[in-house]
Short mmCIF file of C-alpha atoms in Angstrom, two decimals:
data_model
loop_
_atom_site.label_atom_id
_atom_site.label_comp_id
_atom_site.label_asym_id
_atom_site.label_seq_id
_atom_site.Cartn_x
_atom_site.Cartn_y
_atom_site.Cartn_z
CA MET A 6 -12.02 -15.33 -113.62
CA ARG A 7 -15.47 -15.02 -112.08
CA LYS A 8 -18.54 -14.65 -114.24
CA GLU A 9 -19.39 -11.19 -112.89
CA ASN A 10 -15.89 -10.02 -113.82
CA VAL A 11 -16.09 -11.09 -117.46
CA PRO A 12 -15.18 -7.90 -119.33
CA GLN A 13 -17.70 -6.47 -121.78
CA ASP A 14 -15.50 -3.88 -123.49
CA VAL A 15 -16.70 -3.39 -127.05
CA GLY A 16 -13.73 -3.76 -129.37
CA LEU A 17 -13.09 -3.55 -133.09
CA ALA A 18 -15.69 -6.19 -134.01
CA GLY A 19 -18.57 -4.14 -132.59
CA PRO A 20 -21.65 -6.22 -131.84
CA MET A 21 -19.94 -9.58 -132.24
CA ARG A 22 -19.74 -11.52 -129.01
CA GLU A 23 -17.30 -14.27 -128.26
CA VAL A 24 -17.20 -17.04 -125.68
CA VAL A 25 -14.91 -16.90 -122.66
CA TYR A 26 -14.83 -19.31 -119.76
CA ALA A 27 -15.57 -18.07 -116.26
CA VAL A 28 -16.63 -19.41 -112.87
CA GLY A 29 -20.32 -18.98 -112.03
CA GLU A 30 -21.97 -18.49 -108.63
CA ASP A 31 -22.02 -22.22 -107.91
CA GLY A 32 -18.26 -22.43 -108.49
CA ARG A 33 -18.70 -24.27 -111.79
CA TYR A 34 -17.27 -23.08 -115.08
CA GLU A 35 -19.61 -21.68 -117.70
CA ALA A 36 -19.21 -20.45 -121.25
CA VAL A 37 -20.02 -16.73 -121.04
CA SER A 38 -20.61 -14.29 -123.93
CA SER A 39 -18.34 -11.27 -123.99
CA TYR A 40 -18.07 -8.22 -126.26
CA GLY A 41 -14.35 -8.10 -125.69
CA TRP A 42 -11.61 -6.97 -123.39
CA ASP A 43 -9.60 -3.75 -123.66
CA PRO A 44 -6.10 -5.24 -123.32
CA LYS A 45 -6.68 -7.52 -126.29
CA THR A 46 -8.30 -4.74 -128.28
CA VAL A 47 -5.18 -2.65 -127.64
CA ALA A 48 -3.04 -5.43 -129.07
CA LEU A 49 -5.33 -5.92 -132.07
CA SER A 50 -5.46 -2.17 -132.79
CA GLN A 51 -1.70 -2.12 -132.71
CA ALA A 52 -1.61 -4.63 -135.57
CA TRP A 53 -4.12 -2.63 -137.64
CA ASP A 54 -2.44 0.71 -136.91
CA LEU A 55 0.74 -0.73 -138.35
CA ILE A 56 -1.07 -1.64 -141.57
CA LEU A 57 -2.80 1.75 -141.82
CA LYS A 58 0.47 3.58 -141.25
CA GLU A 59 2.18 1.56 -143.94
CA LEU A 60 -0.68 2.27 -146.37
CA GLU A 61 -0.18 5.99 -145.79
CA ALA A 62 3.53 5.72 -146.45
CA ILE A 63 2.88 3.81 -149.69
CA ASN A 64 0.28 6.38 -150.69
CA ALA A 65 2.93 9.08 -150.58
CA LYS A 66 5.34 6.97 -152.62
CA VAL A 67 2.68 6.28 -155.25
CA ALA A 68 1.92 9.98 -155.47
CA ALA A 69 5.66 10.60 -155.93
CA GLY A 70 5.64 8.17 -158.86
CA GLU A 71 7.86 5.63 -157.12
CA LEU A 72 5.53 2.77 -156.28
CA SER A 73 2.50 1.36 -158.08
CA PRO A 74 -1.03 0.90 -156.75
CA LEU A 75 -0.23 -2.83 -156.67
CA ALA A 76 2.09 -2.18 -153.72
CA TRP A 77 -0.75 -0.43 -151.93
CA HIS A 78 -3.25 -3.24 -152.56
CA MET A 79 -0.75 -5.83 -151.40
CA THR A 80 -0.42 -4.12 -148.03
CA ARG A 81 -4.19 -3.57 -147.90
CA HIS A 82 -4.66 -7.33 -148.31
CA GLN A 83 -1.71 -8.20 -146.07
CA MET A 84 0.10 -9.98 -148.87
CA GLU A 85 3.81 -9.99 -149.44
CA PRO A 86 5.32 -11.14 -152.71
CA PRO A 87 5.65 -14.83 -151.71
CA LEU A 88 1.97 -15.11 -150.73
CA LEU A 89 0.63 -13.09 -153.66
CA ALA A 90 2.82 -15.21 -155.95
CA LYS A 91 0.81 -18.25 -154.91
CA TYR A 92 -2.59 -16.59 -155.31
CA ALA A 93 -1.86 -14.88 -158.64
CA ARG A 94 0.48 -17.58 -159.97
CA ILE A 95 3.06 -14.95 -160.86
CA ASN A 96 6.71 -15.22 -159.92
CA ARG A 97 7.60 -13.22 -156.82
CA TRP A 98 10.42 -11.39 -158.57
CA ARG A 99 8.05 -10.21 -161.26
CA ILE A 100 5.68 -9.07 -158.51
CA LYS A 101 8.48 -7.04 -156.95
CA ARG A 102 9.05 -5.39 -160.31
CA HIS A 103 5.34 -4.66 -160.76
CA MET A 104 5.31 -2.91 -157.38
CA LYS A 105 7.18 -0.08 -159.12
CA ALA A 106 5.16 2.58 -160.92
CA GLY A 107 6.63 2.27 -164.42
CA PRO A 108 6.51 -1.49 -164.92
CA PHE A 109 3.00 -1.60 -163.46
CA ARG A 110 1.74 1.00 -165.96
CA ARG A 111 2.92 -1.16 -168.83
CA LEU A 112 1.21 -4.33 -167.57
CA LYS A 113 -0.95 -6.28 -170.02
CA SER A 114 -4.60 -6.79 -169.18
CA ASP A 115 -4.32 -10.54 -168.47
CA LEU A 116 -1.75 -9.96 -165.72
CA LEU A 117 -3.81 -7.12 -164.28
CA ALA A 118 -6.81 -9.44 -164.20
CA ARG A 119 -4.82 -12.08 -162.34
CA TYR A 120 -3.77 -9.60 -159.68
CA ALA A 121 -7.28 -8.20 -159.35
CA ASP A 122 -8.67 -11.70 -159.06
CA ALA A 123 -6.18 -12.60 -156.34
CA PHE A 124 -7.40 -9.69 -154.22
CA GLY A 125 -11.05 -10.18 -155.15
CA ILE A 126 -11.34 -6.66 -156.65
CA SER A 127 -11.88 -5.28 -160.17
CA VAL A 128 -9.07 -4.23 -162.52
CA ALA A 129 -10.24 -0.62 -162.26
CA GLU A 130 -9.96 -0.81 -158.48
CA LEU A 131 -6.51 -2.35 -158.78
CA GLN A 132 -5.29 0.60 -160.83
CA THR A 133 -6.31 3.22 -158.32
CA ILE A 134 -6.00 3.88 -154.60
CA PRO A 135 -9.14 4.81 -152.68
CA ALA A 136 -9.08 8.14 -150.82
CA THR A 137 -9.39 6.27 -147.53
CA PRO A 138 -8.65 2.57 -147.08
CA ASP A 139 -11.84 0.48 -147.03
CA LEU A 140 -10.93 -0.87 -143.60
CA GLU A 141 -13.85 -0.06 -141.39
CA PHE A 142 -14.14 -1.33 -137.88
CA GLU A 143 -17.45 -1.57 -136.14
CA THR A 144 -16.35 0.13 -133.00
CA HIS A 145 -19.00 2.06 -131.15
CA ARG A 146 -17.14 3.40 -128.21
CA GLU A 147 -15.77 6.84 -127.70
CA GLU A 148 -12.09 7.48 -127.57
CA ASN A 149 -10.80 7.26 -124.00
CA GLY A 150 -13.92 5.47 -122.81
CA ASN A 151 -13.10 2.39 -120.78
CA PRO A 152 -9.59 3.42 -119.74
CA LEU A 153 -7.34 0.50 -118.94
CA MET B 15 -31.21 -28.51 -147.82
CA GLU B 16 -30.01 -28.22 -144.27
CA ILE B 17 -28.87 -30.94 -141.89
CA PRO B 18 -30.37 -30.62 -138.39
CA PHE B 19 -27.24 -29.73 -136.47
CA GLU B 20 -26.95 -28.23 -133.02
CA HIS B 21 -24.76 -25.14 -133.26
CA ARG B 22 -23.11 -24.30 -129.94
CA GLN B 23 -20.98 -21.18 -129.91
CA SER B 24 -17.48 -21.91 -128.68
CA ALA B 25 -14.36 -20.06 -127.71
CA HIS B 26 -12.10 -21.86 -130.15
CA CYS B 27 -12.75 -23.16 -133.65
CA GLU B 28 -11.10 -26.57 -133.53
CA THR B 29 -12.52 -27.60 -130.16
CA GLY B 30 -15.91 -26.12 -131.06
CA VAL B 31 -16.08 -28.09 -134.30
CA ALA B 32 -14.86 -31.22 -132.53
CA ALA B 33 -17.42 -30.98 -129.71
CA ASN B 34 -20.31 -30.12 -132.04
CA LEU B 35 -19.46 -32.97 -134.42
CA MET B 36 -19.11 -35.50 -131.57
CA SER B 37 -22.42 -34.34 -130.08
CA HIS B 38 -24.12 -34.70 -133.47
CA TYR B 39 -23.23 -38.39 -133.29
CA GLY B 40 -24.53 -38.80 -129.76
CA LEU B 41 -21.34 -38.38 -127.73
CA ASP B 42 -21.93 -36.00 -124.84
CA ILE B 43 -18.79 -33.90 -125.25
CA ASN B 44 -18.59 -30.16 -124.74
CA GLU B 45 -15.83 -27.82 -125.83
CA SER B 46 -13.68 -27.90 -122.70
CA MET B 47 -13.95 -31.70 -122.56
CA ALA B 48 -12.80 -31.91 -126.20
CA PHE B 49 -9.92 -29.58 -125.37
CA GLY B 50 -8.86 -31.66 -122.36
CA ILE B 51 -9.16 -35.12 -123.89
CA GLY B 52 -7.44 -33.80 -127.01
CA SER B 53 -4.53 -32.52 -124.85
CA GLY B 54 -4.91 -29.02 -126.26
CA LEU B 55 -3.03 -27.12 -123.56
CA PHE B 56 0.48 -26.12 -124.46
CA PHE B 57 3.03 -23.39 -124.38
CA GLY B 58 5.62 -22.58 -126.99
CA TYR B 59 7.72 -19.51 -127.61
CA LEU B 60 8.94 -20.06 -131.15
CA PRO B 61 10.88 -17.00 -132.35
CA PHE B 62 12.02 -18.71 -135.55
CA ILE B 63 8.39 -18.87 -136.71
CA ARG B 64 7.19 -15.40 -137.64
CA LEU B 65 3.70 -14.00 -137.84
CA ASN B 66 3.68 -10.53 -139.39
CA HIS B 67 7.46 -10.48 -138.78
CA LEU B 68 6.92 -11.06 -135.05
CA PRO B 69 7.88 -14.18 -133.09
CA LEU B 70 5.17 -16.78 -132.57
CA THR B 71 3.96 -17.54 -129.07
CA THR B 72 1.41 -20.31 -128.85
CA TYR B 73 -0.74 -21.54 -126.02
CA ARG B 74 -2.19 -24.61 -127.73
CA ILE B 75 -0.78 -27.66 -129.49
CA ASN B 76 -0.38 -27.89 -133.25
CA THR B 77 -3.46 -27.35 -135.38
CA GLY B 78 -5.42 -30.49 -136.05
CA GLY B 79 -3.71 -32.14 -133.09
CA ILE B 80 -6.69 -31.79 -130.75
CA MET B 81 -9.08 -33.39 -133.23
CA LYS B 82 -6.64 -36.21 -133.91
CA ARG B 83 -6.08 -37.08 -130.26
CA LEU B 84 -9.72 -36.65 -129.28
CA THR B 85 -11.08 -38.95 -131.98
CA LYS B 86 -8.42 -41.55 -131.30
CA ARG B 87 -9.10 -41.57 -127.56
CA LEU B 88 -12.87 -41.75 -127.98
CA GLY B 89 -12.77 -44.42 -130.68
CA VAL B 90 -14.25 -42.12 -133.32
CA ASN B 91 -13.46 -42.82 -136.94
CA LEU B 92 -12.79 -39.61 -138.79
CA SER B 93 -12.36 -39.60 -142.54
CA MET B 94 -10.04 -36.85 -143.74
CA THR B 95 -9.27 -35.85 -147.33
CA GLN B 96 -7.30 -33.14 -149.09
CA PHE B 97 -7.65 -32.09 -152.71
CA ARG B 98 -5.70 -30.54 -155.51
CA ASN B 99 -8.67 -29.64 -157.61
CA PRO B 100 -11.16 -27.11 -156.16
CA ALA B 101 -14.04 -28.40 -158.33
CA LYS B 102 -13.50 -31.94 -157.05
CA ALA B 103 -13.23 -30.67 -153.48
CA MET B 104 -16.59 -28.93 -153.78
CA ASP B 105 -18.16 -32.00 -155.46
CA ALA B 106 -17.00 -34.20 -152.60
CA LEU B 107 -18.45 -31.73 -150.09
CA ASP B 108 -21.78 -31.54 -151.95
CA ARG B 109 -22.06 -35.33 -152.09
CA LYS B 110 -21.56 -35.69 -148.34
CA LEU B 111 -24.10 -32.95 -147.63
CA GLU B 112 -26.61 -34.78 -149.87
CA GLU B 113 -26.07 -37.85 -147.67
CA GLY B 114 -26.94 -35.73 -144.65
CA VAL B 115 -23.41 -35.75 -143.25
CA PRO B 116 -22.09 -32.55 -141.63
CA VAL B 117 -18.62 -31.86 -143.02
CA GLY B 118 -15.74 -30.17 -141.24
CA CYS B 119 -13.50 -27.98 -143.38
CA GLN B 120 -10.18 -26.31 -142.76
CA THR B 121 -10.29 -22.80 -144.20
CA GLY B 122 -8.41 -19.54 -144.48
CA GLY B 123 -10.28 -17.10 -142.28
CA TYR B 124 -9.24 -14.17 -144.44
CA TRP B 125 -11.65 -15.18 -147.20
CA LEU B 126 -14.75 -15.89 -145.13
CA PRO B 127 -17.04 -12.93 -145.90
CA TYR B 128 -18.93 -13.12 -142.61
CA PHE B 129 -15.74 -12.42 -140.62
CA PRO B 130 -15.64 -8.89 -139.23
CA GLN B 131 -12.86 -6.87 -140.83
CA ALA B 132 -11.01 -6.66 -137.51
CA TYR B 133 -10.33 -10.41 -137.54
CA ARG B 134 -9.44 -10.76 -141.19
CA PHE B 135 -5.86 -11.90 -141.16
CA HIS B 136 -4.26 -14.66 -143.20
CA PHE B 137 -4.50 -17.65 -140.93
CA ASN B 138 -5.25 -20.94 -142.57
CA MET B 139 -6.25 -23.05 -139.59
CA HIS B 140 -9.84 -21.97 -139.20
CA ASN B 141 -12.25 -24.89 -138.76
CA ILE B 142 -15.91 -24.78 -139.68
CA VAL B 143 -18.71 -27.31 -140.21
CA VAL B 144 -20.72 -27.10 -143.42
CA ILE B 145 -24.26 -28.17 -142.58
CA GLY B 146 -26.32 -27.39 -145.64
CA ARG B 147 -26.64 -25.89 -149.07
CA ASP B 148 -29.19 -23.86 -150.93
CA GLY B 149 -27.94 -23.49 -154.51
CA ASP B 150 -24.67 -21.62 -154.24
CA ASP B 151 -25.21 -20.58 -150.64
CA TYR B 152 -23.68 -22.82 -148.03
CA LYS B 153 -24.97 -22.96 -144.48
CA ILE B 154 -22.10 -23.03 -142.05
CA SER B 155 -21.81 -23.71 -138.36
CA ASP B 156 -18.78 -21.59 -137.52
CA PRO B 157 -18.30 -22.23 -133.80
CA ILE B 158 -16.88 -18.83 -132.94
CA PHE B 159 -20.08 -17.11 -134.12
CA GLU B 160 -23.30 -16.93 -132.14
CA ALA B 161 -25.47 -18.47 -134.86
CA PRO B 162 -24.96 -20.39 -138.11
CA VAL B 163 -23.94 -18.23 -141.07
CA THR B 164 -24.20 -18.35 -144.85
CA CYS B 165 -21.31 -18.29 -147.27
CA HIS B 166 -21.32 -18.16 -151.06
CA ARG B 167 -19.69 -21.03 -152.95
CA ARG B 168 -17.17 -18.65 -154.54
CA ASP B 169 -15.93 -17.50 -151.11
CA LEU B 170 -15.94 -20.99 -149.64
CA VAL B 171 -13.77 -22.25 -152.50
CA LYS B 172 -11.33 -19.43 -151.91
CA ALA B 173 -11.25 -20.12 -148.16
CA ARG B 174 -10.77 -23.87 -148.66
CA PHE B 175 -7.92 -23.21 -151.05
CA ALA B 176 -6.25 -20.39 -149.17
CA LYS B 177 -2.50 -20.28 -149.83
CA GLY B 178 0.53 -19.75 -147.68
CA ALA B 179 1.64 -21.32 -144.41
CA LEU B 180 -0.40 -24.38 -143.39
CA ALA B 181 -2.51 -24.15 -146.56
CA PRO B 182 -5.68 -26.23 -146.09
CA LYS B 183 -5.60 -27.69 -149.62
CA GLY B 184 -9.35 -28.18 -149.45
CA LYS B 185 -9.08 -30.38 -146.38
CA MET B 186 -12.43 -31.79 -145.29
CA TYR B 187 -13.38 -34.35 -142.68
CA PHE B 188 -16.43 -36.13 -141.39
CA VAL B 189 -17.31 -38.75 -138.82
CA GLU B 190 -17.54 -42.26 -140.27
CA SER B 191 -18.41 -44.15 -137.12
CA VAL B 192 -18.37 -43.71 -133.37
CA SER B 193 -17.58 -46.28 -130.72
CA SER B 194 -20.68 -47.45 -128.85
CA ALA B 195 -18.97 -47.40 -125.46
CA PRO B 196 -16.00 -45.01 -125.32
CA ASP B 197 -13.87 -45.32 -122.18
CA LEU B 198 -14.28 -41.74 -120.98
CA PRO B 199 -12.24 -41.99 -117.72
CA GLN B 200 -9.33 -43.53 -119.61
CA ALA B 201 -9.55 -40.86 -122.32
CA VAL B 202 -9.56 -38.09 -119.70
CA LYS B 203 -6.51 -39.53 -117.93
CA ARG B 204 -4.61 -39.97 -121.18
CA GLY B 205 -5.40 -36.39 -122.15
CA ILE B 206 -4.14 -35.04 -118.84
CA ARG B 207 -0.97 -37.12 -118.81
CA GLU B 208 0.09 -36.01 -122.26
CA VAL B 209 -0.30 -32.31 -121.40
CA CYS B 210 1.68 -32.70 -118.17
CA ARG B 211 4.48 -34.59 -119.85
CA THR B 212 4.82 -32.06 -122.64
CA MET B 213 4.68 -29.10 -120.30
CA LEU B 214 7.16 -30.57 -117.79
CA LYS B 215 9.50 -32.67 -119.86
CA ALA B 216 9.82 -31.15 -123.31
CA PRO B 217 13.47 -31.54 -124.28
CA VAL B 218 13.82 -28.05 -125.75
CA SER B 219 13.92 -24.75 -123.90
CA MET B 220 11.17 -23.09 -125.94
CA ILE B 221 8.37 -25.47 -125.07
CA GLY B 222 6.34 -26.11 -121.94
CA VAL B 223 7.14 -24.57 -118.57
CA LYS B 224 10.70 -23.97 -119.77
CA GLY B 225 9.25 -22.06 -122.70
CA ILE B 226 7.36 -19.74 -120.38
CA ARG B 227 10.62 -19.01 -118.55
CA LYS B 228 12.33 -18.46 -121.89
CA LEU B 229 9.66 -15.94 -122.86
CA ALA B 230 10.10 -14.19 -119.49
CA GLN B 231 13.83 -13.92 -120.08
CA GLN B 232 13.29 -12.55 -123.60
CA VAL B 233 10.59 -10.08 -122.55
CA GLU B 234 13.01 -8.53 -120.13
CA ARG B 235 15.61 -8.15 -122.90
CA TRP B 236 13.34 -6.77 -125.62
CA PRO B 237 13.54 -3.03 -124.84
CA ARG B 238 17.34 -3.05 -124.72
CA LYS B 239 17.68 -5.36 -127.69
CA PHE B 240 15.13 -3.79 -130.06
CA GLY B 241 14.33 -0.35 -128.67
CA SER B 242 11.03 0.58 -127.12
CA GLU B 243 8.88 0.79 -130.27
CA LYS B 244 9.68 -2.68 -131.53
CA ALA B 245 9.54 -4.13 -128.03
CA LEU B 246 5.94 -2.94 -127.79
CA LEU B 247 5.07 -4.70 -131.04
CA TYR B 248 6.59 -7.92 -129.72
CA LEU B 249 4.63 -7.51 -126.50
CA GLY B 250 1.38 -6.79 -128.33
CA GLN B 251 1.80 -9.95 -130.38
CA VAL B 252 2.12 -12.08 -127.22
CA ILE B 253 -1.05 -10.51 -125.79
CA ARG B 254 -2.89 -11.20 -129.02
CA MET B 255 -1.86 -14.83 -129.04
CA GLN B 256 -2.90 -15.15 -125.40
CA GLU B 257 -6.20 -13.30 -125.42
CA GLU B 258 -7.35 -12.91 -129.01
CA ILE B 259 -10.59 -14.50 -130.03
CA GLY B 260 -10.30 -18.23 -129.70
CA THR B 261 -8.54 -18.90 -126.42
CA GLY B 262 -11.48 -18.57 -124.01
CA GLY B 263 -9.29 -16.26 -121.93
CA ALA B 264 -5.76 -16.46 -120.50
CA GLY B 265 -4.31 -18.52 -123.33
CA PHE B 266 -6.68 -21.51 -122.91
CA ARG B 267 -5.95 -21.73 -119.17
CA PHE B 268 -9.62 -21.09 -118.28
CA ILE B 269 -10.93 -23.70 -120.76
CA TYR B 270 -8.51 -26.17 -119.24
CA ALA B 271 -9.70 -25.35 -115.72
CA ALA B 272 -13.27 -26.01 -116.92
CA PHE B 273 -12.08 -29.37 -118.20
CA LEU B 274 -10.41 -30.23 -114.88
CA GLN B 275 -13.71 -29.61 -113.08
CA GLN B 276 -15.37 -32.15 -115.35
CA ALA B 277 -12.44 -34.53 -114.88
CA ALA B 278 -13.18 -34.46 -111.13
CA ASP B 279 -16.68 -35.77 -111.90
CA VAL B 280 -15.72 -38.31 -114.54
CA LEU B 281 -12.94 -39.78 -112.39
CA ALA B 282 -14.80 -39.26 -109.09
CA THR B 283 -11.71 -37.53 -107.70
CA PRO B 284 -12.53 -34.20 -106.01
CA ARG B 285 -8.85 -33.26 -105.96
CA PHE B 286 -9.09 -32.40 -109.69
CA ALA B 287 -11.62 -29.70 -108.81
CA GLU B 288 -9.11 -28.16 -106.39
CA LEU B 289 -6.49 -28.20 -109.11
CA ALA B 290 -9.05 -26.57 -111.41
CA SER B 291 -9.24 -23.67 -108.95
CA GLU B 292 -5.47 -23.38 -108.98
CA MET B 293 -5.54 -23.33 -112.80
CA THR B 294 -8.11 -20.53 -112.63
CA ALA B 295 -5.80 -18.55 -110.35
CA ILE B 296 -2.91 -19.13 -112.75
CA GLY B 297 -5.11 -17.94 -115.62
CA ASP B 298 -5.94 -14.79 -113.67
CA HIS B 299 -2.22 -14.23 -113.28
CA TRP B 300 -1.66 -14.55 -117.03
CA ARG B 301 -4.38 -11.91 -117.46
CA GLN B 302 -2.34 -9.61 -115.16
CA PHE B 303 0.51 -9.94 -117.62
CA ALA B 304 -1.83 -8.97 -120.49
CA VAL B 305 -3.12 -5.95 -118.56
CA ALA B 306 0.39 -4.70 -117.77
CA GLY B 307 1.51 -5.32 -121.36
CA ALA B 308 -1.48 -3.49 -122.82
CA ARG B 309 -0.85 -0.50 -120.57
CA ASN B 310 2.67 -0.34 -121.96
CA CYS B 311 1.36 -0.55 -125.54
CA LYS B 312 -1.04 2.28 -124.81
CA GLY B 313 1.70 4.41 -123.27
CA ARG B 314 -0.02 4.31 -119.91
CA ALA B 315 2.41 2.11 -118.03
CA ARG B 316 2.26 2.36 -114.26
CA PRO B 317 5.23 1.97 -111.92
CA GLY B 318 4.66 -1.80 -111.56
CA ASP B 319 4.44 -2.42 -115.32
CA SER B 320 8.13 -2.49 -116.22
CA TYR B 321 9.43 -5.24 -118.50
CA ALA B 322 11.18 -6.74 -115.49
CA ALA B 323 7.90 -6.81 -113.58
CA MET B 324 6.13 -8.45 -116.52
CA ALA B 325 8.89 -11.04 -116.74
CA ALA B 326 8.41 -11.72 -113.03
CA ILE B 327 4.69 -12.40 -113.60
CA LEU B 328 5.58 -14.87 -116.35
CA ASN B 329 8.08 -16.62 -114.10
CA GLN B 330 5.43 -16.92 -111.39
CA CYS B 331 3.06 -18.43 -113.95
CA ALA B 332 5.79 -20.89 -114.90
CA ASP B 333 6.44 -21.88 -111.26
CA ARG B 334 2.79 -22.39 -110.47
CA GLU B 335 2.09 -24.30 -113.66
CA ALA B 336 5.06 -26.59 -113.01
CA ALA B 337 3.75 -27.45 -109.54
CA LEU B 338 0.25 -27.97 -110.93
CA TYR B 339 1.36 -30.35 -113.69
CA LYS B 340 3.35 -32.42 -111.20
CA ASP B 341 0.24 -32.87 -109.05
CA LEU B 342 -1.91 -33.61 -112.08
CA LEU B 343 0.51 -36.16 -113.44
CA ALA B 344 0.57 -38.06 -110.15
CA LEU B 345 -3.21 -37.92 -109.92
CA ALA B 346 -3.88 -39.11 -113.46
CA ALA B 347 -1.38 -41.97 -113.34
#
């Protein structure tokens, strides 16, 4: 890749620039700052879209009284039972149980605190689901700008 | 308290930390040099390791491996410790900082508050250098950021004791001593030879040039095997591993080409510079694969972007890399 061809497509991290390596005018490699590249942003968005879609699906199940807010916060923090088990020091089978609405409602405050602590949120936040997920990306570009 | 430390932004965390630490102790090593001497270049398609339920494709050797090889080959003594107790881990860090020693830490990127949300995934192999402290605020040279950043003690503890795969367990490291006269040409040759041997002669089909061909074969099968939706997720994951922040472009192929240019100077062998150009061309070809793959993910595939066509690009990359490593191996003997 030549230096003048280093892409500067703003991606999901907005103003953050990263280093890529490219060949300068003298034929020597240089470290060049880049805002991003559309193909990799496409791949990264794909991963986040998957998470956002799953959050929506869980939202519906919580509203239907099937799942608990814990299930939502686990997906929000990309944690499955085995990983959360390590952070909260709670057995993964118990976690699976607490992902259901009923058992979660009956949880004692010390367990709630351990879950909240694992996510780095408050107990009140753990017991509710925000109207929109607090996943904001600093993207400044318009939709369909920079077509591939 | 802040240690005077030259922060150079880098493409990749481990090589950035390595180069910045070496430079702090007077060794003139930049990122691509650290990558080359540390034999960082690799390829592995490892479907039995899953990231977000998707098969792992990796373009660099195991984490920590670059630092280990680099320090060994340059005669640098690196002290490395892990901890069970977070309080003790932070005490040990504080003590070293008081001595004026910059300290490398392995962390879980998910917990570093200065990470943009877009990059906050659970990966526990993120390397940083702690270079100062002001009460509970730690000054950090994180090589993938443009300037040093600050991180609260509470977050740093969480990052150093991130859980899950490859948990850092508070791992910290610092330079104890450096060799007064490292044999740079020898280190460069060793670095090159190891990469070539791994890429050409790995005994399993998922690693090295064979691994690239394996990926090509699998890519072609994905749509039939998994259906189009899942195939796109698999494809997106490969693109991320190849181009996502940290590879310097084309799955480390461009960083390696930069290293080969420097190898030509260090070894006074212009042929390495020609091979660097070939590596650049190969990297550009890998980028073609990413472009075609991304068009598929976006639902904007053109006639030449079929899975078979993408597999063909990968096979061409494999062929050209194989020829390149053979030349390199002979040259670095």
